[in-house]
Amino acid sequence: MPKWNFVERDEVDSTQLVAGELASRGAPEGTAVVAKSQSAGRGRLGRAWVSPPGGLYMSLILRPGRIRRPEALPLVAALAVVKGVNDLTGLDTRIRWPNDIMVGPKKLGGVIAVAETYGREVTLVLVGVGVNCNTPTSGLQSPGGEATTIAEEVGIGVEIPKVRDSILGSFSHLYEHVKAGDDLAPLWKEKVGTVGKPVTIKMRTDETPLSYDAVGIAQDGGLIVSRSGAKSTVRAEETEWLRETD
Ligand code: BTN
């Protein structure tokens, strides 16, 4: 991984948009757009991501080329958040598949990714990371649940650049595994809290949510579920929402 090249802004509409513009003008892998706040932060499926000052809002430009499992990158980024936050603060978080960073039932952060391909080359991935650090929780909202912040959980404010660097340190390490085509399952095995739980999943194309047991994570980051004894793999992009139901 090249050294991260930071593009730092006070307020932007969305770091994903800024990173997308820079990428379209040829910005290289390793460019990291970081903003103090966002006026139009976006979550998965176009949902709003409330982004007042006090959070980490960051988008990474990656150009992985021909890698085996580009679909796994969002989950790898989520794992980097879990590890990075833990290394810095000791706070224990879990991934609620596919992209939520949770402290128990409360959401601490989230990850999104969009990719461009040319044939089998992955020419661009924009990984967006949002982590609630010091913002008062009254200013935050999380669809379908409560939000929390690092400060609230550990009882003291954190320096956002340190959170950024810790997450990037973890990400750089994990990204090398992705590029090497390594088996990723052991990396996120313990950190995806969804695995081993009963879940309700609303697929984008279905009217009715269905209940499953989450039994594992596939190599490409999909969630392996079981229903009436039959196993299948659910992909993040097919999923409108997932609730852990225990
Ligand atoms: C989610 O939980 O749905 C993902 C939230 C991702 C938010 C981050 S903040 C930095 C980057 N810019 C955005 O507009 N979104 C991502």
PDB file of C-alpha atoms and ligand atoms in Angstrom:
ATOM      1  CA  MET A   1       0.000   0.000   0.000  1.00  0.00           C
ATOM      2  CA  PRO A   2       1.506   3.387  -0.905  1.00  0.00           C
ATOM      3  CA  LYS A   3       1.684   6.037   1.763  1.00  0.00           C
ATOM      4  CA  TRP A   4      -1.699   7.664   2.290  1.00  0.00           C
ATOM      5  CA  ASN A   5      -2.001  11.040   0.649  1.00  0.00           C
ATOM      6  CA  PHE A   6      -4.527  13.102   2.614  1.00  0.00           C
ATOM      7  CA  VAL A   7      -6.892  15.599   1.066  1.00  0.00           C
ATOM      8  CA  GLU A   8      -8.317  17.419   4.090  1.00  0.00           C
ATOM      9  CA  ARG A   9     -11.390  19.628   3.985  1.00  0.00           C
ATOM     10  CA  ASP A  10     -13.546  21.414   6.546  1.00  0.00           C
ATOM     11  CA  GLU A  11     -17.038  20.800   5.176  1.00  0.00           C
ATOM     12  CA  VAL A  12     -17.896  18.948   1.969  1.00  0.00           C
ATOM     13  CA  ASP A  13     -21.155  17.606   0.567  1.00  0.00           C
ATOM     14  CA  SER A  14     -19.811  14.058   0.758  1.00  0.00           C
ATOM     15  CA  THR A  15     -16.251  12.762   0.830  1.00  0.00           C
ATOM     16  CA  GLN A  16     -17.439  10.040  -1.572  1.00  0.00           C
ATOM     17  CA  LEU A  17     -18.336  12.731  -4.122  1.00  0.00           C
ATOM     18  CA  VAL A  18     -15.055  14.594  -3.624  1.00  0.00           C
ATOM     19  CA  ALA A  19     -13.068  11.359  -3.916  1.00  0.00           C
ATOM     20  CA  GLY A  20     -15.061  10.397  -7.027  1.00  0.00           C
ATOM     21  CA  GLU A  21     -14.176  13.705  -8.671  1.00  0.00           C
ATOM     22  CA  LEU A  22     -10.510  13.369  -7.782  1.00  0.00           C
ATOM     23  CA  ALA A  23     -10.486   9.785  -9.036  1.00  0.00           C
ATOM     24  CA  SER A  24     -12.037  10.806 -12.345  1.00  0.00           C
ATOM     25  CA  ARG A  25      -9.136  13.241 -12.739  1.00  0.00           C
ATOM     26  CA  GLY A  26      -6.672  10.405 -12.145  1.00  0.00           C
ATOM     27  CA  ALA A  27      -5.983  10.577  -8.394  1.00  0.00           C
ATOM     28  CA  PRO A  28      -3.909   7.523  -7.473  1.00  0.00           C
ATOM     29  CA  GLU A  29      -4.492   4.710  -5.044  1.00  0.00           C
ATOM     30  CA  GLY A  30      -3.818   5.859  -1.515  1.00  0.00           C
ATOM     31  CA  THR A  31      -5.636   9.184  -1.809  1.00  0.00           C
ATOM     32  CA  ALA A  32      -7.710   9.662   1.354  1.00  0.00           C
ATOM     33  CA  VAL A  33     -10.301  12.434   1.444  1.00  0.00           C
ATOM     34  CA  VAL A  34     -11.127  13.444   5.009  1.00  0.00           C
ATOM     35  CA  ALA A  35     -13.655  16.107   6.037  1.00  0.00           C
ATOM     36  CA  LYS A  36     -14.580  17.622   9.400  1.00  0.00           C
ATOM     37  CA  SER A  37     -18.264  17.537   8.452  1.00  0.00           C
ATOM     38  CA  GLN A  38     -20.514  16.678   5.510  1.00  0.00           C
ATOM     39  CA  SER A  39     -23.674  18.429   4.363  1.00  0.00           C
ATOM     40  CA  ALA A  40     -24.888  15.487   2.262  1.00  0.00           C
ATOM     41  CA  GLY A  41     -23.241  12.393   3.738  1.00  0.00           C
ATOM     42  CA  ARG A  42     -24.557   9.190   2.261  1.00  0.00           C
ATOM     43  CA  GLY A  43     -24.975   5.728   3.686  1.00  0.00           C
ATOM     44  CA  ARG A  44     -25.790   2.490   1.979  1.00  0.00           C
ATOM     45  CA  LEU A  45     -28.643   2.494  -0.547  1.00  0.00           C
ATOM     46  CA  GLY A  46     -28.618   6.276  -0.714  1.00  0.00           C
ATOM     47  CA  ARG A  47     -29.658   6.761   2.916  1.00  0.00           C
ATOM     48  CA  ALA A  48     -28.508   9.968   4.609  1.00  0.00           C
ATOM     49  CA  TRP A  49     -25.498   9.796   6.929  1.00  0.00           C
ATOM     50  CA  VAL A  50     -25.762  12.546   9.510  1.00  0.00           C
ATOM     51  CA  SER A  51     -22.290  14.111   9.597  1.00  0.00           C
ATOM     52  CA  PRO A  52     -21.832  16.944  12.106  1.00  0.00           C
ATOM     53  CA  PRO A  53     -18.359  17.999  13.314  1.00  0.00           C
ATOM     54  CA  GLY A  54     -16.972  15.461  15.762  1.00  0.00           C
ATOM     55  CA  GLY A  55     -17.033  12.429  13.479  1.00  0.00           C
ATOM     56  CA  LEU A  56     -14.540  10.815  11.145  1.00  0.00           C
ATOM     57  CA  TYR A  57     -15.681  11.116   7.527  1.00  0.00           C
ATOM     58  CA  MET A  58     -13.226   9.586   5.100  1.00  0.00           C
ATOM     59  CA  SER A  59     -13.183   8.181   1.565  1.00  0.00           C
ATOM     60  CA  LEU A  60     -10.309   6.128   0.192  1.00  0.00           C
ATOM     61  CA  ILE A  61      -9.335   5.798  -3.437  1.00  0.00           C
ATOM     62  CA  LEU A  62      -8.184   2.269  -4.225  1.00  0.00           C
ATOM     63  CA  ARG A  63      -7.115   0.889  -7.568  1.00  0.00           C
ATOM     64  CA  PRO A  64      -6.675  -2.816  -6.844  1.00  0.00           C
ATOM     65  CA  GLY A  65      -6.558  -4.033 -10.453  1.00  0.00           C
ATOM     66  CA  ARG A  66      -7.094  -7.736 -10.981  1.00  0.00           C
ATOM     67  CA  ILE A  67      -7.946  -9.096  -7.535  1.00  0.00           C
ATOM     68  CA  ARG A  68      -9.861 -12.230  -6.744  1.00  0.00           C
ATOM     69  CA  ARG A  69     -12.569 -10.920  -4.492  1.00  0.00           C
ATOM     70  CA  PRO A  70     -13.259  -7.205  -4.849  1.00  0.00           C
ATOM     71  CA  GLU A  71     -16.745  -7.759  -3.347  1.00  0.00           C
ATOM     72  CA  ALA A  72     -15.059  -8.454  -0.027  1.00  0.00           C
ATOM     73  CA  LEU A  73     -13.573  -4.973   0.268  1.00  0.00           C
ATOM     74  CA  PRO A  74     -16.477  -3.318   2.154  1.00  0.00           C
ATOM     75  CA  LEU A  75     -16.364  -6.025   4.805  1.00  0.00           C
ATOM     76  CA  VAL A  76     -12.578  -5.764   4.951  1.00  0.00           C
ATOM     77  CA  ALA A  77     -12.938  -2.019   5.514  1.00  0.00           C
ATOM     78  CA  ALA A  78     -15.488  -2.682   8.277  1.00  0.00           C
ATOM     79  CA  LEU A  79     -12.998  -5.048   9.892  1.00  0.00           C
ATOM     80  CA  ALA A  80     -10.330  -2.344   9.673  1.00  0.00           C
ATOM     81  CA  VAL A  81     -12.654  -0.017  11.598  1.00  0.00           C
ATOM     82  CA  VAL A  82     -13.255  -2.654  14.278  1.00  0.00           C
ATOM     83  CA  LYS A  83      -9.522  -3.325  14.663  1.00  0.00           C
ATOM     84  CA  GLY A  84      -8.434   0.295  14.333  1.00  0.00           C
ATOM     85  CA  VAL A  85     -10.903   1.539  16.956  1.00  0.00           C
ATOM     86  CA  ASN A  86      -9.960  -1.313  19.288  1.00  0.00           C
ATOM     87  CA  ASP A  87      -6.200  -0.746  18.918  1.00  0.00           C
ATOM     88  CA  LEU A  88      -6.565   2.927  19.754  1.00  0.00           C
ATOM     89  CA  THR A  89      -9.237   2.923  22.435  1.00  0.00           C
ATOM     90  CA  GLY A  90      -9.714  -0.667  23.636  1.00  0.00           C
ATOM     91  CA  LEU A  91     -13.373  -0.416  22.643  1.00  0.00           C
ATOM     92  CA  ASP A  92     -14.814  -3.731  21.519  1.00  0.00           C
ATOM     93  CA  THR A  93     -17.076  -3.401  18.491  1.00  0.00           C
ATOM     94  CA  ARG A  94     -18.665  -5.909  16.140  1.00  0.00           C
ATOM     95  CA  ILE A  95     -19.749  -5.822  12.520  1.00  0.00           C
ATOM     96  CA  ARG A  96     -23.447  -6.149  11.894  1.00  0.00           C
ATOM     97  CA  TRP A  97     -23.339  -7.575   8.406  1.00  0.00           C
ATOM     98  CA  PRO A  98     -22.895  -6.087   5.912  1.00  0.00           C
ATOM     99  CA  ASN A  99     -21.545  -2.703   6.926  1.00  0.00           C
ATOM    100  CA  ASP A 100     -22.543  -1.500  10.375  1.00  0.00           C
ATOM    101  CA  ILE A 101     -20.041  -1.064  13.210  1.00  0.00           C
ATOM    102  CA  MET A 102     -21.877  -1.786  16.418  1.00  0.00           C
ATOM    103  CA  VAL A 103     -21.398  -1.524  20.151  1.00  0.00           C
ATOM    104  CA  GLY A 104     -24.081  -3.943  21.339  1.00  0.00           C
ATOM    105  CA  PRO A 105     -27.312  -2.712  19.737  1.00  0.00           C
ATOM    106  CA  LYS A 106     -25.976   0.803  19.051  1.00  0.00           C
ATOM    107  CA  LYS A 107     -24.422   1.925  15.790  1.00  0.00           C
ATOM    108  CA  LEU A 108     -20.978   3.526  15.999  1.00  0.00           C
ATOM    109  CA  GLY A 109     -20.128   3.734  12.326  1.00  0.00           C
ATOM    110  CA  GLY A 110     -20.570   2.367   8.862  1.00  0.00           C
ATOM    111  CA  VAL A 111     -18.806   1.640   5.626  1.00  0.00           C
ATOM    112  CA  ILE A 112     -19.827   1.905   1.974  1.00  0.00           C
ATOM    113  CA  ALA A 113     -18.012   1.102  -1.235  1.00  0.00           C
ATOM    114  CA  VAL A 114     -18.563   1.681  -4.933  1.00  0.00           C
ATOM    115  CA  ALA A 115     -16.450   0.113  -7.638  1.00  0.00           C
ATOM    116  CA  GLU A 116     -15.663   0.607 -11.306  1.00  0.00           C
ATOM    117  CA  THR A 117     -14.381  -2.206 -13.452  1.00  0.00           C
ATOM    118  CA  TYR A 118     -12.925  -2.510 -16.897  1.00  0.00           C
ATOM    119  CA  GLY A 119     -13.150  -6.095 -18.016  1.00  0.00           C
ATOM    120  CA  ARG A 120     -11.695  -8.060 -15.125  1.00  0.00           C
ATOM    121  CA  GLU A 121      -9.703  -5.102 -13.836  1.00  0.00           C
ATOM    122  CA  VAL A 122     -11.065  -3.295 -10.802  1.00  0.00           C
ATOM    123  CA  THR A 123      -9.978   0.165 -11.840  1.00  0.00           C
ATOM    124  CA  LEU A 124     -11.439   2.027  -8.870  1.00  0.00           C
ATOM    125  CA  VAL A 125     -12.981   1.367  -5.479  1.00  0.00           C
ATOM    126  CA  LEU A 126     -14.144   4.251  -3.325  1.00  0.00           C
ATOM    127  CA  VAL A 127     -14.386   3.083   0.257  1.00  0.00           C
ATOM    128  CA  GLY A 128     -16.308   5.463   2.536  1.00  0.00           C
ATOM    129  CA  VAL A 129     -15.892   5.212   6.290  1.00  0.00           C
ATOM    130  CA  GLY A 130     -17.943   7.114   8.855  1.00  0.00           C
ATOM    131  CA  VAL A 131     -17.283   6.796  12.597  1.00  0.00           C
ATOM    132  CA  ASN A 132     -19.055   8.707  15.366  1.00  0.00           C
ATOM    133  CA  CYS A 133     -16.220   9.924  17.560  1.00  0.00           C
ATOM    134  CA  ASN A 134     -17.023  12.935  19.771  1.00  0.00           C
ATOM    135  CA  THR A 135     -20.403  14.152  18.549  1.00  0.00           C
ATOM    136  CA  PRO A 136     -23.156  14.400  21.171  1.00  0.00           C
ATOM    137  CA  THR A 137     -25.437  11.431  20.473  1.00  0.00           C
ATOM    138  CA  SER A 138     -28.457  13.755  20.537  1.00  0.00           C
ATOM    139  CA  GLY A 139     -27.224  15.076  17.166  1.00  0.00           C
ATOM    140  CA  LEU A 140     -27.075  11.635  15.611  1.00  0.00           C
ATOM    141  CA  GLN A 141     -29.644   9.264  14.319  1.00  0.00           C
ATOM    142  CA  SER A 142     -29.391   5.732  13.115  1.00  0.00           C
ATOM    143  CA  PRO A 143     -32.187   4.248  11.004  1.00  0.00           C
ATOM    144  CA  GLY A 144     -33.804   1.424  12.926  1.00  0.00           C
ATOM    145  CA  GLY A 145     -31.798   1.894  16.089  1.00  0.00           C
ATOM    146  CA  GLU A 146     -29.766   4.022  18.449  1.00  0.00           C
ATOM    147  CA  ALA A 147     -26.410   5.588  17.641  1.00  0.00           C
ATOM    148  CA  THR A 148     -23.377   5.844  19.863  1.00  0.00           C
ATOM    149  CA  THR A 149     -19.941   7.457  19.756  1.00  0.00           C
ATOM    150  CA  ILE A 150     -16.431   6.482  20.836  1.00  0.00           C
ATOM    151  CA  ALA A 151     -16.484   9.263  23.464  1.00  0.00           C
ATOM    152  CA  GLU A 152     -19.757   8.006  24.890  1.00  0.00           C
ATOM    153  CA  GLU A 153     -18.481   4.436  25.092  1.00  0.00           C
ATOM    154  CA  VAL A 154     -15.007   5.078  26.499  1.00  0.00           C
ATOM    155  CA  GLY A 155     -15.960   8.109  28.572  1.00  0.00           C
ATOM    156  CA  ILE A 156     -13.428  10.497  27.041  1.00  0.00           C
ATOM    157  CA  GLY A 157     -13.042  12.312  23.719  1.00  0.00           C
ATOM    158  CA  VAL A 158     -10.683  10.955  21.062  1.00  0.00           C
ATOM    159  CA  GLU A 159      -8.411  12.739  18.608  1.00  0.00           C
ATOM    160  CA  ILE A 160     -10.039  12.105  15.254  1.00  0.00           C
ATOM    161  CA  PRO A 161      -6.729  12.021  13.291  1.00  0.00           C
ATOM    162  CA  LYS A 162      -5.591   9.229  15.599  1.00  0.00           C
ATOM    163  CA  VAL A 163      -8.782   7.279  14.870  1.00  0.00           C
ATOM    164  CA  ARG A 164      -8.170   7.860  11.167  1.00  0.00           C
ATOM    165  CA  ASP A 165      -4.558   6.659  11.343  1.00  0.00           C
ATOM    166  CA  SER A 166      -5.372   3.623  13.425  1.00  0.00           C
ATOM    167  CA  ILE A 167      -8.089   2.529  10.989  1.00  0.00           C
ATOM    168  CA  LEU A 168      -5.800   3.163   8.015  1.00  0.00           C
ATOM    169  CA  GLY A 169      -3.027   1.150   9.636  1.00  0.00           C
ATOM    170  CA  SER A 170      -5.364  -1.820   9.998  1.00  0.00           C
ATOM    171  CA  PHE A 171      -6.777  -1.337   6.541  1.00  0.00           C
ATOM    172  CA  SER A 172      -3.341  -1.259   4.872  1.00  0.00           C
ATOM    173  CA  HIS A 173      -2.469  -4.567   6.463  1.00  0.00           C
ATOM    174  CA  LEU A 174      -5.773  -6.228   5.520  1.00  0.00           C
ATOM    175  CA  TYR A 175      -5.666  -4.837   1.986  1.00  0.00           C
ATOM    176  CA  GLU A 176      -2.395  -6.667   1.396  1.00  0.00           C
ATOM    177  CA  HIS A 177      -4.209  -9.926   2.248  1.00  0.00           C
ATOM    178  CA  VAL A 178      -6.967  -9.066  -0.223  1.00  0.00           C
ATOM    179  CA  LYS A 179      -4.458  -8.292  -2.952  1.00  0.00           C
ATOM    180  CA  ALA A 180      -2.586 -11.510  -2.246  1.00  0.00           C
ATOM    181  CA  GLY A 181      -5.849 -13.472  -2.655  1.00  0.00           C
ATOM    182  CA  ASP A 182      -5.546 -14.872   0.885  1.00  0.00           C
ATOM    183  CA  ASP A 183      -8.306 -16.739   2.688  1.00  0.00           C
ATOM    184  CA  LEU A 184     -10.192 -13.951   4.390  1.00  0.00           C
ATOM    185  CA  ALA A 185     -12.664 -15.968   6.440  1.00  0.00           C
ATOM    186  CA  PRO A 186     -10.417 -16.312   9.526  1.00  0.00           C
ATOM    187  CA  LEU A 187      -9.866 -12.556   9.523  1.00  0.00           C
ATOM    188  CA  TRP A 188     -13.454 -11.594  10.129  1.00  0.00           C
ATOM    189  CA  LYS A 189     -14.703 -14.789  11.740  1.00  0.00           C
ATOM    190  CA  GLU A 190     -14.918 -13.422  15.276  1.00  0.00           C
ATOM    191  CA  LYS A 191     -15.715  -9.868  14.374  1.00  0.00           C
ATOM    192  CA  VAL A 192     -18.944 -10.301  12.430  1.00  0.00           C
ATOM    193  CA  GLY A 193     -21.367 -10.449  15.335  1.00  0.00           C
ATOM    194  CA  THR A 194     -24.220 -11.416  13.021  1.00  0.00           C
ATOM    195  CA  VAL A 195     -22.830 -14.918  12.512  1.00  0.00           C
ATOM    196  CA  GLY A 196     -24.436 -17.407  14.868  1.00  0.00           C
ATOM    197  CA  LYS A 197     -27.565 -15.311  15.335  1.00  0.00           C
ATOM    198  CA  PRO A 198     -31.100 -15.572  14.037  1.00  0.00           C
ATOM    199  CA  VAL A 199     -31.697 -12.725  11.599  1.00  0.00           C
ATOM    200  CA  THR A 200     -34.535 -11.154   9.670  1.00  0.00           C
ATOM    201  CA  ILE A 201     -33.569  -9.987   6.194  1.00  0.00           C
ATOM    202  CA  LYS A 202     -35.532  -7.794   3.818  1.00  0.00           C
ATOM    203  CA  MET A 203     -34.232  -8.366   0.306  1.00  0.00           C
ATOM    204  CA  ARG A 204     -34.571  -5.464  -2.108  1.00  0.00           C
ATOM    205  CA  THR A 205     -36.643  -7.490  -4.549  1.00  0.00           C
ATOM    206  CA  ASP A 206     -38.940  -9.154  -1.997  1.00  0.00           C
ATOM    207  CA  GLU A 207     -41.996  -7.648  -0.341  1.00  0.00           C
ATOM    208  CA  THR A 208     -41.732  -9.637   2.848  1.00  0.00           C
ATOM    209  CA  PRO A 209     -38.745  -9.942   5.194  1.00  0.00           C
ATOM    210  CA  LEU A 210     -37.742 -13.536   5.963  1.00  0.00           C
ATOM    211  CA  SER A 211     -36.143 -15.159   8.997  1.00  0.00           C
ATOM    212  CA  TYR A 212     -32.920 -17.126   8.759  1.00  0.00           C
ATOM    213  CA  ASP A 213     -30.026 -18.303  10.862  1.00  0.00           C
ATOM    214  CA  ALA A 214     -26.766 -16.546   9.963  1.00  0.00           C
ATOM    215  CA  VAL A 215     -24.192 -19.317   9.853  1.00  0.00           C
ATOM    216  CA  GLY A 216     -21.078 -17.892   8.207  1.00  0.00           C
ATOM    217  CA  ILE A 217     -19.317 -15.476   5.892  1.00  0.00           C
ATOM    218  CA  ALA A 218     -18.423 -16.489   2.345  1.00  0.00           C
ATOM    219  CA  GLN A 219     -15.012 -15.706   0.855  1.00  0.00           C
ATOM    220  CA  ASP A 220     -16.509 -12.816  -1.111  1.00  0.00           C
ATOM    221  CA  GLY A 221     -18.036 -11.275   2.024  1.00  0.00           C
ATOM    222  CA  GLY A 222     -21.575 -12.602   1.470  1.00  0.00           C
ATOM    223  CA  LEU A 223     -23.588 -13.810   4.468  1.00  0.00           C
ATOM    224  CA  ILE A 224     -24.240 -17.550   4.535  1.00  0.00           C
ATOM    225  CA  VAL A 225     -27.712 -18.174   5.914  1.00  0.00           C
ATOM    226  CA  SER A 226     -29.761 -21.239   6.626  1.00  0.00           C
ATOM    227  CA  ARG A 227     -33.540 -21.515   6.392  1.00  0.00           C
ATOM    228  CA  SER A 228     -35.430 -24.770   6.916  1.00  0.00           C
ATOM    229  CA  GLY A 229     -32.140 -26.652   6.566  1.00  0.00           C
ATOM    230  CA  ALA A 230     -31.244 -25.106   3.172  1.00  0.00           C
ATOM    231  CA  LYS A 231     -28.162 -22.903   2.957  1.00  0.00           C
ATOM    232  CA  SER A 232     -27.741 -19.927   0.661  1.00  0.00           C
ATOM    233  CA  THR A 233     -25.520 -16.858   0.437  1.00  0.00           C
ATOM    234  CA  VAL A 234     -26.984 -13.385   0.653  1.00  0.00           C
ATOM    235  CA  ARG A 235     -25.109 -10.490  -1.005  1.00  0.00           C
ATOM    236  CA  ALA A 236     -24.906  -7.035   0.497  1.00  0.00           C
ATOM    237  CA  GLU A 237     -26.214  -5.336  -2.640  1.00  0.00           C
ATOM    238  CA  GLU A 238     -29.362  -7.505  -2.599  1.00  0.00           C
ATOM    239  CA  THR A 239     -30.140  -6.651   1.020  1.00  0.00           C
ATOM    240  CA  GLU A 240     -32.326  -3.714   1.999  1.00  0.00           C
ATOM    241  CA  TRP A 241     -31.953  -4.323   5.695  1.00  0.00           C
ATOM    242  CA  LEU A 242     -30.954  -6.973   8.188  1.00  0.00           C
ATOM    243  CA  ARG A 243     -31.953  -7.245  11.833  1.00  0.00           C
ATOM    244  CA  GLU A 244     -30.360  -9.483  14.366  1.00  0.00           C
ATOM    245  CA  THR A 245     -33.347 -11.006  16.083  1.00  0.00           C
ATOM    246  CA  ASP A 246     -32.026 -12.419  19.340  1.00  0.00           C
TER     247      ASP A 246
HETATM  248  C1  BTN B   1     -23.828   3.182   6.301  1.00  0.00           C
HETATM  249  O1  BTN B   1     -23.846   2.822   7.475  1.00  0.00           O
HETATM  250  O2  BTN B   1     -24.836   3.131   5.580  1.00  0.00           O
HETATM  251  C2  BTN B   1     -22.507   3.662   5.725  1.00  0.00           C
HETATM  252  C3  BTN B   1     -22.168   5.051   6.148  1.00  0.00           C
HETATM  253  C4  BTN B   1     -20.919   5.555   5.474  1.00  0.00           C
HETATM  254  C5  BTN B   1     -20.691   7.031   5.749  1.00  0.00           C
HETATM  255  C6  BTN B   1     -19.389   7.517   5.199  1.00  0.00           C
HETATM  256  S1  BTN B   1     -18.904   9.064   5.895  1.00  0.00           S
HETATM  257  C7  BTN B   1     -17.623   9.224   4.727  1.00  0.00           C
HETATM  258  C8  BTN B   1     -18.201   8.754   3.412  1.00  0.00           C
HETATM  259  N1  BTN B   1     -18.903   9.842   2.745  1.00  0.00           N
HETATM  260  C9  BTN B   1     -20.217   9.605   2.654  1.00  0.00           C
HETATM  261  O3  BTN B   1     -21.046  10.375   2.140  1.00  0.00           O
HETATM  262  N2  BTN B   1     -20.510   8.420   3.186  1.00  0.00           N
HETATM  263  C10 BTN B   1     -19.324   7.748   3.705  1.00  0.00           C
END
